């Protein structure tokens, strides 16, 4: 948005005001705080993890606020930075025209590479940090960012194991002076929020059953370059290693589980059991993750959530949240409710949820309000770990037992370039 462009400024204010109105529904913690950045202060954004999502989030951040510049980037690998900056240069020029250079100012001295590049980026003069690296690296980077007083946009999931989530919970408790906005983007989608509003106002009565489907095809694989060490090969193809991605329930299906948690007023389930395995991912290149999971979560009040996720090509696909209540039913992603009054369907505006989440973040930074999504982003990650571990072990897992799990995934030391990942888990033989 051009400063001085009153139409754009009005639109921006309208959008962010609408976004702010949804804060309570979203379960955001918004409290008034003394310090804020006036619109004349240039906000400097740093991106950690220059892949697909990070590149998109950098653009969303710079589009959400008129006086914001991407000033620093960090990635494990220089070639990833190069691709990212090339793409951003192109899209910033297209979008911001003669302002592109003001909005994207990343000279060589503010490009940081290596496994610990996040430390240098956080130490550089940035106000806001985007965390879009593989999930394994998130807890340490989030802690460092919050301790350094940076506002954070934090992609999902927040960790890959329970100790990682407990660290994130602690970090978010201490994030009193900064905003922490989660990349669980459906919480910021206007249609999903309106549908949740309907359900929470009683449109389908009491919730009885939820079914979360994330049935989809294969994702990318970046090949194996003989110049890469075994550790680098894993980090390049992080999706396929549980220690890096958490496996499908955390890396992808978490979006569905988070909506299930939201439906249950952010009260976590009491227990979970399930089944899963890998039928198509039999080659070593697919690391140690599964390709399908089916889990059942139970709450103490009797509600059950049936959760299905699969990444296999040429199969039936559906991503939807089905909810059955005592007086009706809903499909959350279709934004649709059916009850004795007929069918309700959301017909309001549908701006990009990725854009809206950044508008929330920057509006809060400007106004001095605080958003802290730490509670639900941690609980959703725990729910996903619960299903993964239940399916890996073949055991039922209670929430209380889950919280006591001290297993840390991944190498003790990242300098071990020959790190060998755990074998593919076989239910009934672990835990
Ligand atoms: N909210 C959403 O809808 C959504 C969509 C896609 C991805 N994501 C999440 O965003 C994150 C990134 O996903 P992606 O699709 O962009 O993956 P990606 O592989 O395209 O990008 C990840 C980048 O992080 C880099 N990286 C690896 N180790 C690093 C380290 N130690 N420090 C800094 N950078 C490091 C990689 O080299 C890569 O460039 C994941 O957590 C993913 O689950 C969220």
XYZ file of C-alpha atoms and ligand atoms in Angstrom:
475
model
C 0.000 0.000 0.000
C 1.380 3.361 -1.031
C 1.665 5.815 1.836
C -0.649 8.692 1.022
C -2.972 6.465 -0.993
C -6.195 7.142 0.871
C -8.258 4.484 -0.929
C -5.752 1.780 -0.130
C -5.400 3.026 3.420
C -9.198 2.975 3.887
C -9.389 -0.577 2.517
C -6.583 -1.632 4.799
C -8.241 -0.119 7.849
C -11.574 -1.703 6.882
C -10.002 -5.128 6.456
C -7.991 -5.015 9.633
C -10.950 -3.688 11.607
C -12.992 -6.639 10.332
C -10.120 -8.892 11.273
C -9.929 -7.369 14.752
C -13.647 -7.908 15.254
C -13.024 -11.611 14.828
C -10.335 -11.759 17.490
C -12.601 -13.153 20.198
C -14.076 -15.780 17.906
C -10.595 -16.816 16.922
C -9.596 -17.395 20.505
C -6.752 -14.939 20.174
C -5.464 -13.411 23.337
C -5.623 -9.688 22.615
C -4.691 -7.349 25.425
C -3.972 -3.656 25.358
C -0.308 -2.846 25.783
C 1.536 0.408 26.165
C 4.119 0.208 23.408
C 3.291 0.269 19.740
C 4.938 1.179 16.449
C 3.415 4.241 14.814
C 2.598 3.956 11.141
C 5.634 6.165 10.460
C 7.991 3.550 11.900
C 9.324 1.255 9.212
C 8.884 -2.352 10.334
C 11.734 -4.614 9.300
C 10.885 -8.235 8.583
C 13.270 -11.198 8.612
C 12.452 -14.529 6.976
C 13.812 -17.805 8.368
C 13.252 -20.715 5.949
C 13.222 -19.474 2.354
C 11.054 -22.189 0.803
C 7.594 -22.124 -0.714
C 5.696 -21.030 2.385
C 8.310 -18.607 3.647
C 8.461 -16.860 0.283
C 4.663 -16.510 0.272
C 4.589 -15.335 3.886
C 7.242 -12.663 3.180
C 5.040 -11.289 0.404
C 1.942 -11.447 2.642
C 3.767 -9.604 5.444
C 4.933 -6.815 3.150
C 1.459 -6.542 1.599
C -0.266 -6.360 4.988
C 1.320 -3.083 6.061
C 2.242 0.021 4.108
C 5.509 0.699 5.901
C 7.094 -2.740 6.046
C 10.267 -4.009 4.384
C 11.790 -7.464 4.089
C 15.353 -6.752 5.222
C 16.941 -10.113 6.046
C 16.665 -13.780 5.117
C 18.082 -16.993 6.574
C 18.161 -20.540 5.254
C 20.233 -23.656 5.749
C 21.282 -23.559 2.079
C 22.477 -20.673 -0.151
C 20.768 -22.060 -3.288
C 17.395 -21.916 -1.525
C 17.967 -18.248 -0.658
C 18.861 -17.484 -4.256
C 15.647 -19.037 -5.615
C 13.592 -17.255 -2.959
C 15.086 -13.801 -3.573
C 14.765 -14.171 -7.346
C 11.080 -15.043 -6.951
C 10.486 -12.232 -4.467
C 12.211 -9.663 -6.685
C 9.899 -10.614 -9.533
C 6.701 -10.619 -7.504
C 7.576 -7.436 -5.546
C 8.196 -5.582 -8.812
C 4.893 -6.824 -10.170
C 2.969 -5.913 -7.037
C 4.705 -2.844 -5.602
C 6.012 -1.325 -8.859
C 8.191 1.729 -8.081
C 8.040 0.909 -4.345
C 9.513 -2.575 -4.808
C 13.016 -1.498 -3.743
C 11.708 0.052 -0.536
C 9.752 -3.097 0.320
C 12.530 -5.559 -0.488
C 15.937 -4.545 0.782
C 18.074 -7.639 1.429
C 21.747 -6.879 0.693
C 24.316 -9.705 0.824
C 25.303 -8.819 4.400
C 21.783 -9.601 5.584
C 21.627 -13.034 3.927
C 22.451 -15.679 6.517
C 23.020 -19.355 5.750
C 23.683 -22.521 7.719
C 21.781 -24.525 10.342
C 22.111 -21.743 12.927
C 21.501 -18.871 10.522
C 18.412 -17.973 12.554
C 20.646 -16.647 15.335
C 22.326 -14.079 13.081
C 19.032 -13.048 11.527
C 17.450 -12.506 14.943
C 20.512 -10.505 15.995
C 20.124 -8.277 12.925
C 17.938 -5.232 13.228
C 14.549 -6.853 12.480
C 11.237 -6.182 14.242
C 9.278 -9.168 12.946
C 10.472 -12.715 12.271
C 8.753 -15.248 10.004
C 9.479 -18.851 11.028
C 9.011 -21.083 7.979
C 11.827 -23.591 8.311
C 11.173 -27.352 8.859
C 9.295 -27.878 12.150
C 12.183 -29.571 13.999
C 14.011 -26.220 14.128
C 11.009 -24.184 15.320
C 11.143 -24.334 19.170
C 14.718 -23.010 19.417
C 14.138 -20.258 16.841
C 10.846 -19.191 18.433
C 12.504 -19.002 21.854
C 15.418 -16.962 20.490
C 13.075 -14.587 18.633
C 10.803 -13.960 21.621
C 13.760 -13.527 23.984
C 15.178 -10.945 21.580
C 11.852 -9.044 21.639
C 10.818 -9.810 18.048
C 7.219 -10.208 16.886
C 6.742 -13.631 15.311
C 4.743 -15.236 12.549
C 5.131 -18.931 13.376
C 4.291 -21.634 10.848
C 2.721 -24.926 11.864
C 3.435 -27.373 13.452
C 5.325 -25.752 16.304
C 7.531 -28.783 17.043
C 7.918 -32.491 16.267
C 7.960 -33.950 19.783
C 6.462 -33.269 23.222
C 9.564 -31.629 24.766
C 9.594 -29.281 21.749
C 5.954 -28.302 22.305
C 6.533 -27.810 26.040
C 9.348 -25.423 25.168
C 7.006 -23.523 22.826
C 4.351 -23.301 25.567
C 6.941 -21.823 27.925
C 8.185 -19.400 25.265
C 4.656 -18.230 24.480
C 3.925 -17.700 28.185
C 6.923 -15.382 28.278
C 5.890 -13.533 25.097
C 4.289 -10.666 27.000
C 5.582 -7.797 24.892
C 5.490 -9.309 21.427
C 2.883 -10.829 19.134
C 2.940 -14.497 18.214
C 0.655 -15.253 15.272
C 0.249 -18.857 14.131
C 0.297 -20.148 10.559
C -2.737 -22.319 11.345
C -4.379 -20.178 8.725
C -7.951 -21.502 8.805
C -8.410 -19.666 12.109
C -8.108 -16.499 10.011
C -10.383 -17.571 7.137
C -13.567 -15.490 7.120
C -15.818 -18.275 5.762
C -14.525 -20.826 8.247
C -14.872 -18.314 11.082
C -18.474 -17.528 10.102
C -19.296 -21.266 9.966
C -17.670 -21.796 13.369
C -19.753 -18.853 14.675
C -22.927 -20.563 13.497
C -21.966 -23.826 15.202
C -20.952 -22.091 18.406
C -24.305 -20.244 18.424
C -26.098 -23.601 18.409
C -26.973 -24.051 14.690
C -26.410 -27.817 14.868
C -27.129 -28.297 18.602
C -24.544 -30.129 20.713
C -21.614 -31.586 18.784
C -21.702 -35.395 18.786
C -19.161 -36.482 16.173
C -16.467 -34.880 14.031
C -14.760 -36.427 11.012
C -11.575 -34.799 9.767
C -10.481 -35.873 6.277
C -7.205 -34.833 4.659
C -7.008 -37.351 1.831
C -4.661 -36.151 -0.846
C -1.819 -37.111 -3.210
C 1.968 -37.200 -2.996
C 3.945 -34.052 -2.195
C 7.304 -32.933 -3.633
C 10.605 -34.821 -3.382
C 13.839 -32.955 -4.103
C 15.907 -35.964 -5.181
C 19.193 -37.113 -3.742
C 22.359 -35.330 -4.816
C 25.547 -37.396 -4.268
C 27.229 -34.204 -3.028
C 24.805 -34.039 -0.087
C 25.746 -35.758 3.177
C 23.131 -38.169 4.600
C 22.083 -35.396 7.022
C 21.737 -32.800 4.242
C 19.754 -35.265 2.122
C 17.295 -35.607 5.003
C 17.007 -31.867 5.605
C 16.529 -31.174 1.878
C 13.728 -33.779 1.866
C 12.537 -32.974 5.371
C 8.908 -33.984 4.752
C 9.880 -37.669 4.800
C 11.729 -37.774 8.132
C 9.673 -37.817 11.320
C 12.375 -35.985 13.274
C 12.135 -33.047 10.832
C 8.461 -32.850 9.800
C 6.659 -34.832 12.493
C 4.970 -36.954 9.735
C 1.610 -36.267 8.019
C -0.539 -35.659 11.136
C 1.737 -32.773 12.126
C 2.925 -31.466 8.797
C -0.383 -31.404 6.926
C -3.351 -32.894 8.780
C -2.747 -30.493 11.674
C -4.922 -27.965 9.821
C -7.865 -30.368 10.223
C -7.009 -31.351 13.786
C -6.803 -27.680 14.706
C -10.351 -27.137 13.439
C -11.449 -30.156 15.482
C -9.819 -28.614 18.547
C -11.489 -25.270 17.787
C -14.891 -27.022 17.530
C -14.208 -28.442 21.010
C -13.506 -24.936 22.394
C -9.768 -25.714 22.498
C -10.290 -28.426 25.108
C -7.885 -31.256 24.226
C -9.093 -34.870 23.828
C -8.709 -37.346 26.672
C -7.346 -40.225 24.567
C -6.497 -41.407 21.078
C -5.789 -44.662 19.244
C -5.360 -45.448 15.579
C -3.748 -47.308 12.758
C -1.437 -46.382 9.910
C 1.457 -47.446 7.750
C 3.142 -47.059 4.369
C 2.009 -48.936 1.285
C 3.294 -46.698 -1.527
C 6.328 -45.204 0.254
C 8.333 -48.391 0.268
C 11.538 -46.973 -1.280
C 14.279 -45.706 1.009
C 13.971 -42.235 -0.564
C 10.706 -41.768 1.364
C 12.591 -41.750 4.663
C 10.718 -43.172 7.644
C 7.248 -41.545 7.483
C 3.960 -43.344 6.823
C 1.635 -42.559 3.898
C -1.704 -43.048 5.675
C -3.172 -42.727 9.174
C -6.648 -43.290 10.682
C -7.179 -42.241 14.293
C -9.982 -41.847 16.787
C -9.883 -39.153 19.460
C -12.275 -39.279 22.412
C -13.276 -36.510 24.804
C -14.533 -37.210 28.317
C -17.986 -35.829 27.348
C -18.377 -38.627 24.779
C -17.579 -36.650 21.605
C -15.450 -38.589 19.115
C -13.297 -37.202 16.336
C -12.435 -39.618 13.524
C -9.336 -38.472 11.704
C -8.137 -39.699 8.301
C -5.102 -38.552 6.352
C -3.422 -40.068 3.343
C -0.814 -38.977 0.777
C -1.215 -41.479 -2.081
C -1.805 -40.661 -5.748
C -4.797 -41.904 -7.779
C -7.063 -42.467 -4.786
C -10.262 -40.778 -3.553
C -9.382 -37.289 -2.318
C -11.221 -35.071 0.116
C -10.171 -32.351 2.524
C -13.166 -31.474 4.671
C -14.296 -31.184 8.286
C -17.645 -32.956 8.800
C -19.494 -32.181 12.026
C -22.658 -33.835 13.293
C -24.694 -32.262 16.081
C -27.926 -33.122 17.881
C -29.992 -30.890 15.542
C -27.966 -30.567 12.337
C -24.684 -31.064 10.547
C -21.933 -28.923 9.038
C -19.079 -28.989 6.571
C -16.569 -26.427 7.760
C -14.477 -25.976 4.615
C -17.604 -25.873 2.440
C -18.823 -23.181 4.910
C -22.154 -24.986 5.080
C -24.706 -25.863 7.768
C -27.804 -28.047 7.414
C -30.540 -28.094 10.025
C -34.360 -28.117 10.256
C -34.420 -24.536 8.887
C -32.709 -25.663 5.663
C -29.205 -25.020 4.362
C -27.042 -22.058 5.424
C -23.999 -21.193 3.357
C -21.515 -18.395 3.968
C -21.665 -15.841 1.169
C -19.496 -13.019 2.532
C -16.067 -11.843 1.369
C -13.277 -14.389 1.033
C -9.919 -12.628 1.161
C -6.834 -14.858 1.297
C -6.504 -16.242 4.827
C -2.723 -16.030 4.420
C -3.080 -12.295 3.908
C -5.589 -11.852 6.749
C -3.298 -13.503 9.320
C -0.566 -10.981 8.524
C -3.070 -8.113 8.669
C -3.908 -9.234 12.213
C -0.226 -9.364 13.110
C 0.714 -5.946 11.729
C -2.414 -4.264 13.024
C -1.556 -5.558 16.514
C 2.055 -4.363 16.211
C 0.836 -0.917 15.152
C -1.895 -0.615 17.792
C -0.001 -2.072 20.740
C -2.528 -4.891 21.184
C -1.085 -8.333 21.694
C -2.040 -11.495 19.845
C -0.700 -14.722 21.250
C -1.827 -17.888 19.439
C 0.489 -20.006 21.606
C -2.275 -21.991 23.285
C -4.014 -23.492 20.261
C -0.916 -23.877 18.115
C 0.705 -25.919 20.890
C -2.394 -28.010 21.634
C -2.983 -28.792 17.942
C 0.624 -29.914 17.592
C 0.200 -32.117 20.675
C -2.998 -33.615 19.209
C -1.103 -34.458 16.030
C 1.776 -36.024 18.003
C -0.820 -38.015 19.959
C -2.262 -39.598 16.775
C 1.158 -40.176 15.213
C 2.494 -41.885 18.326
C -0.712 -43.918 18.778
C -0.450 -45.174 15.187
C 3.325 -45.772 15.333
C 3.062 -47.787 18.560
C -0.371 -49.351 18.100
C -1.219 -48.232 21.646
C -3.942 -46.000 23.089
C -2.436 -42.749 24.384
C -4.053 -40.506 26.977
C -3.478 -36.746 27.029
C -1.946 -37.018 30.499
C 0.515 -39.703 29.385
C 1.326 -37.713 26.240
C 2.407 -34.696 28.275
C 4.899 -36.884 30.159
C 6.557 -38.166 26.950
C 10.198 -37.102 27.109
C 11.218 -38.568 23.720
C 13.305 -36.124 21.706
C 13.460 -36.774 17.984
C 16.503 -36.130 15.801
C 20.257 -36.144 16.259
C 21.810 -35.111 19.559
C 24.240 -33.073 17.495
C 23.619 -31.593 14.053
C 27.310 -31.852 13.229
C 26.777 -35.624 12.809
C 26.594 -35.512 8.992
C 26.033 -39.287 8.798
C 23.029 -39.262 11.133
C 20.839 -42.306 10.495
C 17.096 -41.752 11.043
C 15.023 -44.216 13.089
C 13.648 -47.209 11.179
C 10.012 -47.099 9.971
C 7.919 -47.718 13.106
C 6.031 -51.004 13.345
C 2.921 -50.912 15.563
C 3.024 -53.179 18.568
C 6.825 -53.191 18.634
C 7.526 -49.788 20.137
C 6.638 -47.906 23.315
N 0.117 -22.792 6.754
C 0.184 -23.435 5.622
O -0.802 -23.549 4.906
C 1.490 -24.019 5.180
C 1.674 -24.386 3.847
C 2.901 -24.922 3.476
C 3.897 -25.118 4.424
N 3.670 -24.763 5.713
C 4.708 -24.979 6.741
O 5.778 -24.074 6.495
C 7.025 -24.681 6.798
C 7.907 -24.672 5.549
O 7.274 -25.409 4.520
P 7.627 -25.190 2.974
O 6.546 -25.861 2.210
O 7.933 -23.781 2.723
O 8.959 -26.078 2.868
P 10.252 -25.785 1.973
O 11.083 -27.002 2.015
O 9.814 -25.263 0.649
O 10.967 -24.620 2.791
C 11.678 -24.845 3.981
C 12.985 -24.078 3.873
O 13.637 -24.128 5.139
C 15.022 -24.319 4.876
N 15.696 -24.839 6.057
C 16.017 -26.125 6.392
N 16.655 -26.155 7.569
C 16.766 -24.879 7.995
C 17.341 -24.277 9.128
N 17.948 -24.987 10.090
N 17.280 -22.926 9.227
C 16.687 -22.181 8.265
N 16.144 -22.710 7.167
C 16.166 -24.035 7.040
C 15.055 -25.241 3.689
O 16.311 -25.211 3.035
C 13.935 -24.677 2.840
O 14.383 -23.680 1.966
C 6.682 -26.082 7.308
O 6.584 -26.084 8.688
C 5.316 -26.368 6.718
O 4.570 -27.281 7.473
C 2.509 -24.208 6.099
